CSV table of N, CA, C and O and ligand atoms in Angstrom, one decimal:
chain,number,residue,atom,x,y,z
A,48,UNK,N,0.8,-1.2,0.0
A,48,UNK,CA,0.0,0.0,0.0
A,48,UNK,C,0.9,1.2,0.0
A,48,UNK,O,1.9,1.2,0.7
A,49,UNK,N,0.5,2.6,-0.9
A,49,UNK,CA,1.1,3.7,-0.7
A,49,UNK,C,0.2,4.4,-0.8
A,49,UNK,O,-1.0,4.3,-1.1
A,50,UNK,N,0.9,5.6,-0.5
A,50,UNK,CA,0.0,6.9,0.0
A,50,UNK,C,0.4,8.1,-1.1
A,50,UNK,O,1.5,8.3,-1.5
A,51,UNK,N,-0.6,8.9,-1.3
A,51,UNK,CA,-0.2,9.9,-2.4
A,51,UNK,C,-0.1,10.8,-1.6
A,51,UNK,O,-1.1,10.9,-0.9
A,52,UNK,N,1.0,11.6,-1.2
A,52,UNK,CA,1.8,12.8,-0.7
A,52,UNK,C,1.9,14.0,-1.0
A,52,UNK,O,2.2,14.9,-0.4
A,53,UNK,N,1.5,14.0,-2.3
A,53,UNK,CA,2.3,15.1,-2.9
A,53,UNK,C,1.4,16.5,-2.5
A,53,UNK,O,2.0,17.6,-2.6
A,54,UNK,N,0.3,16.5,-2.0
A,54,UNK,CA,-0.4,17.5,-1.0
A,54,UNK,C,0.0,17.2,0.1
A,54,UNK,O,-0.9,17.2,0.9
A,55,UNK,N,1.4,16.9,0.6
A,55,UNK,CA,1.3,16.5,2.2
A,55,UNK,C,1.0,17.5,2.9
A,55,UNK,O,0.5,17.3,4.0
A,56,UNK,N,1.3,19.1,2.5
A,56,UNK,CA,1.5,20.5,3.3
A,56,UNK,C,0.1,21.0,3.3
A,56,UNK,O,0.0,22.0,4.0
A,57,UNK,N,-0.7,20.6,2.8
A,57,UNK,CA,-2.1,21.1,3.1
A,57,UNK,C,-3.2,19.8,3.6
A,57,UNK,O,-4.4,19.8,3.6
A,58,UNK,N,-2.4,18.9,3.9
A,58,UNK,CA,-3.2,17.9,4.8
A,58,UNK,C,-4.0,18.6,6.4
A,58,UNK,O,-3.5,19.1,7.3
A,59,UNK,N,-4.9,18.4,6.2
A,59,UNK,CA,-5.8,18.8,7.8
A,59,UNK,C,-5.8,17.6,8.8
A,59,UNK,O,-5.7,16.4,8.4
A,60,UNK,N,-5.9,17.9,9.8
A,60,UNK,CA,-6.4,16.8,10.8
A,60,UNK,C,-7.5,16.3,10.8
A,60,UNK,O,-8.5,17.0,11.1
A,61,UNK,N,-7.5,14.8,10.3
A,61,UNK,CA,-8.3,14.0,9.7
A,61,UNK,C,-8.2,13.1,8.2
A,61,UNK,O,-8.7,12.1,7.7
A,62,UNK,N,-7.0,14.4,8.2
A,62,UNK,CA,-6.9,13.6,6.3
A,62,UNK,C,-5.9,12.5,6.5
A,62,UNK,O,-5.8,11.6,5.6
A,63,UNK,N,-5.3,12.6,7.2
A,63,UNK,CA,-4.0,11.5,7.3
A,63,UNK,C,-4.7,10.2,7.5
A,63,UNK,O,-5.8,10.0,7.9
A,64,UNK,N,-3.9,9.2,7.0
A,64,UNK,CA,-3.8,8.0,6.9
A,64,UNK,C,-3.2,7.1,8.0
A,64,UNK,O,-2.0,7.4,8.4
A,65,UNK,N,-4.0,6.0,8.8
A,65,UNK,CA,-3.7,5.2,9.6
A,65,UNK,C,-2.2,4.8,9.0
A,65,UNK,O,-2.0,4.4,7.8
A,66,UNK,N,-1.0,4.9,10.2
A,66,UNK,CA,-0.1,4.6,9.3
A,66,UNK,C,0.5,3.2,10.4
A,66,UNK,O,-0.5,2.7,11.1
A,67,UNK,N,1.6,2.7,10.6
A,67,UNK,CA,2.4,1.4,10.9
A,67,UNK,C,1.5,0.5,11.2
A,67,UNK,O,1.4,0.0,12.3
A,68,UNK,N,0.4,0.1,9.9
A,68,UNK,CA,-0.2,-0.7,9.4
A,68,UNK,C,0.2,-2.6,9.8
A,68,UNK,O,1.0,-3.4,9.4
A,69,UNK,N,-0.3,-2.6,10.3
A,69,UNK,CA,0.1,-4.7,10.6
A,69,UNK,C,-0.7,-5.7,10.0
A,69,UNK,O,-0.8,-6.7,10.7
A,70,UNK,N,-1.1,-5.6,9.1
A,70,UNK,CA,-2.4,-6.2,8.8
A,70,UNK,C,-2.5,-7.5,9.2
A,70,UNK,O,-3.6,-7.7,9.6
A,71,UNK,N,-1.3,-8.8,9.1
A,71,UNK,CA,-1.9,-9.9,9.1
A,71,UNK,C,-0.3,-10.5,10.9
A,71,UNK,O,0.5,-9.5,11.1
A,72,UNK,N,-0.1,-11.2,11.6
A,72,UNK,CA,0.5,-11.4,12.9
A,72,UNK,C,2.0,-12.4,11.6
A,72,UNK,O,2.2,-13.1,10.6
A,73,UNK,N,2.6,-11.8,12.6
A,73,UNK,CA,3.9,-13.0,12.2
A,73,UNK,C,4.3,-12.5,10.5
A,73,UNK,O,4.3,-13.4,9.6
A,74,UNK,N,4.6,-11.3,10.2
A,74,UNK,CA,4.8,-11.0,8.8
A,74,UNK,C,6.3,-10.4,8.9
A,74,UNK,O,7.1,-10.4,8.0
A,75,UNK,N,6.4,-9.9,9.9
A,75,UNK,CA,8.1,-9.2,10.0
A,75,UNK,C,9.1,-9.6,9.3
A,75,UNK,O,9.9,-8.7,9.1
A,76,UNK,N,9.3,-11.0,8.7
A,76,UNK,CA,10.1,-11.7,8.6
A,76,UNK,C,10.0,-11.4,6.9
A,76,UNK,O,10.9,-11.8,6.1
A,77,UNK,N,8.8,-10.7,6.5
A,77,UNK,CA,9.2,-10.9,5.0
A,77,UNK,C,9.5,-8.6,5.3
A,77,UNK,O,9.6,-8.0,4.2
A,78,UNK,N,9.5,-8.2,5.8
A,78,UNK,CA,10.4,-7.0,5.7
A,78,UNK,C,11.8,-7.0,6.0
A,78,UNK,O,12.3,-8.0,6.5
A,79,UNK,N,12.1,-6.7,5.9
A,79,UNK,CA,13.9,-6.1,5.9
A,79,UNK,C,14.4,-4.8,6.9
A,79,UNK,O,15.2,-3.9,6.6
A,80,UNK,N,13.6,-4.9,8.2
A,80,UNK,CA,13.6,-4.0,9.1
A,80,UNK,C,14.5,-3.4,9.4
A,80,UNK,O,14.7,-2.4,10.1
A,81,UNK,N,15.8,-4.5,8.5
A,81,UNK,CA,17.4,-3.5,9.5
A,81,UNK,C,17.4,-2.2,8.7
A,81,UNK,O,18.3,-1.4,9.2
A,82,UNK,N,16.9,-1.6,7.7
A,82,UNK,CA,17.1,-0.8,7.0
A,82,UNK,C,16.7,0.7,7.5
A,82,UNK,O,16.8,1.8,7.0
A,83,UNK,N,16.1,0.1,9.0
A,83,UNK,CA,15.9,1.6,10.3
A,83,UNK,C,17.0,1.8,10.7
A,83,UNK,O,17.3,3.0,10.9
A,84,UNK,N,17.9,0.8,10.9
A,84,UNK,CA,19.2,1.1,12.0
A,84,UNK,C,20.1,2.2,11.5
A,84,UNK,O,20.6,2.3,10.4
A,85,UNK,N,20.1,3.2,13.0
A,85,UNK,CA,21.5,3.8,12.2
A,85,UNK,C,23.0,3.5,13.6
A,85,UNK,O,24.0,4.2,13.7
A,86,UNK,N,22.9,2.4,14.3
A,86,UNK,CA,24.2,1.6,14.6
A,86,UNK,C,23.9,0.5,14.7
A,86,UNK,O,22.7,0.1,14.7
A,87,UNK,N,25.1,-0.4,14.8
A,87,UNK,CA,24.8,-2.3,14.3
A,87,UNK,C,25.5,-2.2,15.3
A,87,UNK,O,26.2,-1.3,15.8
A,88,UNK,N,25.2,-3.6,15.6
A,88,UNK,CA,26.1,-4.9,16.5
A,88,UNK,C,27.2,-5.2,15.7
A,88,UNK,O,26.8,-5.4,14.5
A,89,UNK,N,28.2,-5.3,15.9
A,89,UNK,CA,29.2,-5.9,15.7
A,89,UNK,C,29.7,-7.4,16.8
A,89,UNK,O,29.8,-7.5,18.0
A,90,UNK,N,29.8,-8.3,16.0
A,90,UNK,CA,29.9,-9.7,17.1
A,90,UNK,C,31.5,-10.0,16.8
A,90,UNK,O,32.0,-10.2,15.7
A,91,UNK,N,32.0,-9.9,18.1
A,91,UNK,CA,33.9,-10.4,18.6
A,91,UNK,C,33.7,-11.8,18.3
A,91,UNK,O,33.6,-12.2,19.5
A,92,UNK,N,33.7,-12.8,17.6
A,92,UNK,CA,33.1,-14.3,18.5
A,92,UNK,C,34.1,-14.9,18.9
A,92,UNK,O,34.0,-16.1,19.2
A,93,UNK,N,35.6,-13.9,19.0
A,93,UNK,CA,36.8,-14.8,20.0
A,93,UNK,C,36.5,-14.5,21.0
A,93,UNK,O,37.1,-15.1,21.8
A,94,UNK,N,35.9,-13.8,21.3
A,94,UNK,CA,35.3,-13.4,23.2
A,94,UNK,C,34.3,-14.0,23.3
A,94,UNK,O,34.1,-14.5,24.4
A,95,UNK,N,33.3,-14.3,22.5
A,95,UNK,CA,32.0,-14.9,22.5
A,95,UNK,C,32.1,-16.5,23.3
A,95,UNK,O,33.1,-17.2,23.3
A,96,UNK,N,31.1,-16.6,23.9
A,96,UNK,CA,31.1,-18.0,24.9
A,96,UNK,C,29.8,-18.5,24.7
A,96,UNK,O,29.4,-19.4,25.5
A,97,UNK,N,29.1,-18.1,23.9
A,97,UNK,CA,27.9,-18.6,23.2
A,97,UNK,C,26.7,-19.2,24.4
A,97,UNK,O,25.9,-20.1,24.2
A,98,UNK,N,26.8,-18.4,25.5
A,98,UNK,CA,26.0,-18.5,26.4
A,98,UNK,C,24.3,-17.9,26.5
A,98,UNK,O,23.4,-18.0,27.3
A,99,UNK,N,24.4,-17.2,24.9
A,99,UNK,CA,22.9,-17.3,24.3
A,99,UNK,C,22.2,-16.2,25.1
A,99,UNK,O,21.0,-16.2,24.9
A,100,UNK,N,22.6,-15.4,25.8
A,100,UNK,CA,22.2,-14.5,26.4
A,100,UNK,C,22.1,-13.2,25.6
A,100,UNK,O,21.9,-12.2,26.4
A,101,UNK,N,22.1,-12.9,24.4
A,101,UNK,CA,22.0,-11.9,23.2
A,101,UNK,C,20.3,-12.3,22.8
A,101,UNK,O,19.4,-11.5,22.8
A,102,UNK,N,20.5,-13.9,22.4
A,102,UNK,CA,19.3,-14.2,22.0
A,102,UNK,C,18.2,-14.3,22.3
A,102,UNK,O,17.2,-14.3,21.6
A,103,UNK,N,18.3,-14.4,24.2
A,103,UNK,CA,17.3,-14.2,24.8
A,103,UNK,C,16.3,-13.4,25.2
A,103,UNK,O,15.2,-13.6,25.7
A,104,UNK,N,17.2,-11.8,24.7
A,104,UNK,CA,17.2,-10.8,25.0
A,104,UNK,C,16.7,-10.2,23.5
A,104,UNK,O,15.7,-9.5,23.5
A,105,UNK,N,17.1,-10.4,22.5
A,105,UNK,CA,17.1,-9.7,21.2
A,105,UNK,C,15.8,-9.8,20.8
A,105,UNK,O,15.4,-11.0,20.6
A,106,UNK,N,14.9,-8.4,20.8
A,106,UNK,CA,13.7,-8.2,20.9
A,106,UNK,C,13.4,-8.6,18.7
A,106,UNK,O,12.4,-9.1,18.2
A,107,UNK,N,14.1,-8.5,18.2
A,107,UNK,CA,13.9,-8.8,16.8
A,107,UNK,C,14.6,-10.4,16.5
A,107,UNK,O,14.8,-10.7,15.3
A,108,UNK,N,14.8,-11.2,17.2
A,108,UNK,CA,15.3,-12.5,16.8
A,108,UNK,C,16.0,-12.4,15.9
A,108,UNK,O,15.9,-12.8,14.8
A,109,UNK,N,17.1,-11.6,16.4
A,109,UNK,CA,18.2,-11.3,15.2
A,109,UNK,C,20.2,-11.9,15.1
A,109,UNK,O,21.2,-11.8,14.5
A,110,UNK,N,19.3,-12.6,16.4
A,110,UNK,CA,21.0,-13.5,16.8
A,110,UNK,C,20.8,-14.7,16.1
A,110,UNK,O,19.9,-15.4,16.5
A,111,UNK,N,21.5,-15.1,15.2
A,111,UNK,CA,21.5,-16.5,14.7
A,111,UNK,C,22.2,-17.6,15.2
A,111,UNK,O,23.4,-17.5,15.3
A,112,UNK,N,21.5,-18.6,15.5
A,112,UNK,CA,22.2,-20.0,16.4
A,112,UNK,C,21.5,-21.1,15.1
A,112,UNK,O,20.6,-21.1,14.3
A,113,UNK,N,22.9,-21.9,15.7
A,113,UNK,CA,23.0,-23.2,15.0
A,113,UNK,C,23.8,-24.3,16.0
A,113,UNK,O,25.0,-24.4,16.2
A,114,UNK,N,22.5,-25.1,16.6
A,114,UNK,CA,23.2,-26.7,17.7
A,114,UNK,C,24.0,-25.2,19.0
A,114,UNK,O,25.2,-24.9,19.0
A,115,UNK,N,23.1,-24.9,19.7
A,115,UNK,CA,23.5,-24.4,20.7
A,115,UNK,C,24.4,-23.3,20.6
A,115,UNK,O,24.9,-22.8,21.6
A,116,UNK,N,24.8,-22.8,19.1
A,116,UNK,CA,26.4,-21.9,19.1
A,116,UNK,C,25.7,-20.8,18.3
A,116,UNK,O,24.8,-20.8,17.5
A,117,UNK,N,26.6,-20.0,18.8
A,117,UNK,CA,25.7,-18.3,18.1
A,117,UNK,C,26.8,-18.3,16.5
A,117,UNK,O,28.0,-18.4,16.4
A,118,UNK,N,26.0,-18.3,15.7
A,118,UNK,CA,27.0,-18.0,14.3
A,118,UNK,C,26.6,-16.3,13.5
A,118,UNK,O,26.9,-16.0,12.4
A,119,UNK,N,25.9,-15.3,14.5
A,119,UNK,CA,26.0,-14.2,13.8
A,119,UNK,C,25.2,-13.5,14.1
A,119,UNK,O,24.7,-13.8,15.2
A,120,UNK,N,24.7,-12.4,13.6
A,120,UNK,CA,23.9,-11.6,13.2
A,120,UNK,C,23.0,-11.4,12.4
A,120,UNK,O,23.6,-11.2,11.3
A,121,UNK,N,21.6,-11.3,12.3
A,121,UNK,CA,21.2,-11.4,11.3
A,121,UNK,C,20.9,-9.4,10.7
A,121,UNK,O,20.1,-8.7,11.3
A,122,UNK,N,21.6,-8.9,9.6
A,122,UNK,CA,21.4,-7.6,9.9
A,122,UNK,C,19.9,-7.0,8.6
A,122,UNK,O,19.3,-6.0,8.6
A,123,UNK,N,19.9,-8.0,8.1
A,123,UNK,CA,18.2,-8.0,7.4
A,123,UNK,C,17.5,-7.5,8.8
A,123,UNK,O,18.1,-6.4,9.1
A,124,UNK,N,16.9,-7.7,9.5
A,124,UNK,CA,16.0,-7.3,10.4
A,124,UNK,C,16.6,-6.7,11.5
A,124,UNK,O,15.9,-5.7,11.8
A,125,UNK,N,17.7,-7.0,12.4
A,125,UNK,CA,18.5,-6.1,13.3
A,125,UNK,C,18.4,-4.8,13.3
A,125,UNK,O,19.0,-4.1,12.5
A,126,UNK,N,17.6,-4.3,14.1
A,126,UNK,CA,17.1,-3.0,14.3
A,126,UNK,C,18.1,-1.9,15.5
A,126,UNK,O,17.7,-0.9,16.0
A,127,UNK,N,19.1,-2.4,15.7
A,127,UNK,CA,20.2,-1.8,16.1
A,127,UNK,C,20.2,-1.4,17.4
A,127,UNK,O,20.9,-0.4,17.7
A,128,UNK,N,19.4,-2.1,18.4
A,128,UNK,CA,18.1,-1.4,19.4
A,128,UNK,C,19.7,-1.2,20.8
A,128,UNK,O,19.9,-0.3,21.6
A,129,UNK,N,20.7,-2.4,20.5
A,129,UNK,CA,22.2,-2.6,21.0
A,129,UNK,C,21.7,-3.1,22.4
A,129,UNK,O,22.5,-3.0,23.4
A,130,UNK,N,20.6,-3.6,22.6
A,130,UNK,CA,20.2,-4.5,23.8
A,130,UNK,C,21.1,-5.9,24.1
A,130,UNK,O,21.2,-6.4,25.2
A,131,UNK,N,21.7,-6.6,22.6
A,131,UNK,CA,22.2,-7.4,23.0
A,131,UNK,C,23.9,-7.0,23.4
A,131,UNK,O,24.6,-7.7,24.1
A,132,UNK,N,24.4,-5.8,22.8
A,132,UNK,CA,26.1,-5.5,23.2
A,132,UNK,C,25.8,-5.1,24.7
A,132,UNK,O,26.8,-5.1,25.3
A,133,UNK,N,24.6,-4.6,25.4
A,133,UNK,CA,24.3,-3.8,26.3
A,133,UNK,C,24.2,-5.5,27.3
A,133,UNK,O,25.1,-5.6,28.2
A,134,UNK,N,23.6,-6.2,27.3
A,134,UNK,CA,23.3,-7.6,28.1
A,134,UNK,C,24.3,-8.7,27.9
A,134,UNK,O,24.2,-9.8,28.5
A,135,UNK,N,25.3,-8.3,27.0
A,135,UNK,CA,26.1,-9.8,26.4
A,135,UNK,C,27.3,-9.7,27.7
A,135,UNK,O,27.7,-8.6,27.8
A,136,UNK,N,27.8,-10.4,28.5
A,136,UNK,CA,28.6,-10.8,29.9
A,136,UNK,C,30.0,-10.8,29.7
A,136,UNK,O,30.7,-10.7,30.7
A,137,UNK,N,30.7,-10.9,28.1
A,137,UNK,CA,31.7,-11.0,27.5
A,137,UNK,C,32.1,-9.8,27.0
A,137,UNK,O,33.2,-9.7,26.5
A,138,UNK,N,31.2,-8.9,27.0
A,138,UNK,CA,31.6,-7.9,26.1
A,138,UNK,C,32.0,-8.5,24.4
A,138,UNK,O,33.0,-8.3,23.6
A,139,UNK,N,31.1,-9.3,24.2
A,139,UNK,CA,31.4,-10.0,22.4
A,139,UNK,C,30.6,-9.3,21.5
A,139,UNK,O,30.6,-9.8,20.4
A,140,UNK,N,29.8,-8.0,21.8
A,140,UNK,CA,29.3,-7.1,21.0
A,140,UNK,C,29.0,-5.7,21.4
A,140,UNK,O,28.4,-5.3,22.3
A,141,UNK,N,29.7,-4.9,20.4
A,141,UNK,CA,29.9,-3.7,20.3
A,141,UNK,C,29.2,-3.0,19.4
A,141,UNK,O,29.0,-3.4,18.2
A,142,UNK,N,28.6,-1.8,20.0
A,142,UNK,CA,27.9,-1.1,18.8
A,142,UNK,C,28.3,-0.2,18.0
A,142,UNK,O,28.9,0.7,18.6
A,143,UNK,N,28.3,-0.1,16.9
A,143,UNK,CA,29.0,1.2,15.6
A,143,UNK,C,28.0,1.8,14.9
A,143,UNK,O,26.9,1.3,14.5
A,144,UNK,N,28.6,2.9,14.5
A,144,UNK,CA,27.8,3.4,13.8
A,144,UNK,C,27.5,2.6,12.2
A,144,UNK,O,28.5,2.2,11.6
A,145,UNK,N,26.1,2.6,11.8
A,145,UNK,CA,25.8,2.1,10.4
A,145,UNK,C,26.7,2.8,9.2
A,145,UNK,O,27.1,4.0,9.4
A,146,UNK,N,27.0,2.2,8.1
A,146,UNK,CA,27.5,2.2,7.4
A,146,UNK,C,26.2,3.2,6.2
A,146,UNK,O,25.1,2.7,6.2
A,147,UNK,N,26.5,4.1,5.6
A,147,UNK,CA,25.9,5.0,5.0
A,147,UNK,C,25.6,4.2,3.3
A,147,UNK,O,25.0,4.9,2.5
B,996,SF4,S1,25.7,-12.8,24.9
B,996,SF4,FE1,27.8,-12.4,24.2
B,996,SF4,S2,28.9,-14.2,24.9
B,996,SF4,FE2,26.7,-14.7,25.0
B,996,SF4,S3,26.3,-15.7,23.0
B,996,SF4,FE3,25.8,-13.5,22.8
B,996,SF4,S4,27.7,-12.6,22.0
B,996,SF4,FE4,28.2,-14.6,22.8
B,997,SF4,S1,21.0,-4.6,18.2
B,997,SF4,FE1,19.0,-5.2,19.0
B,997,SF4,S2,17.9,-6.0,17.2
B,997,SF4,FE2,20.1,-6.0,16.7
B,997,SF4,S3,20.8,-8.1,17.3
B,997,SF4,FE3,21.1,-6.7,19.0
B,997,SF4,S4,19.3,-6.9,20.3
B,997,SF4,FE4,18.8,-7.7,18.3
């Protein structure tokens, strides 16, 4: 769905459009939400001790595990929120600024 704008400066209250639309549960996954972030996680994984405590925490399920071991970041959807560099016990993630 899009919205025609091009009057946006003479919009009144009322004319606007219901906007962060959800329409159907469990759809996240086909957006590409990292494309909000303006800093990423960066993951050390020689410090990392894969104690899973990123993923428990990472409000976008953006830590990727495979058989108990953290293998990354997922930065399609990682929304940069740095909850996991902020909770991880190792200091195995740091946040930076996004890449322009
Ligand atoms: S919280 Fe830190 S040490 Fe634990 S799995 Fe995540 S990155 Fe690794
Ligand atoms: S920065 Fe936030 S969204 Fe991204 S992996 Fe860490 S906890 Fe998840």
């Amino acid at each position: 769905m899009s919205w025609d704008i091009k009057n946006l400066k003479n919009w009144k209250v009322g004319d606007h459009p219901p906007g962060a639309l959800i329409p159907t549960g469990g759809n996240a996954v086909e957006y590409k939400t990292g494309g909000w972030r303006s800093e990423k996680p960066r993951w050390i994984e020689e410090k990392c001790t894969h104690c899973m405590i990123c993923w428990v925490f990472c409000p976008d399920t953006s830590i990727e595990v495979k058989e108990s071991k953290m293998l990354g970041i997922d930065y399609d959807h990682c929304k940069g929120c740095g909850i996991c560099a902020a909770e991880c016990p190792s200091d195995a993630i740091e946040m930076e600024e996004e890449e322009k």
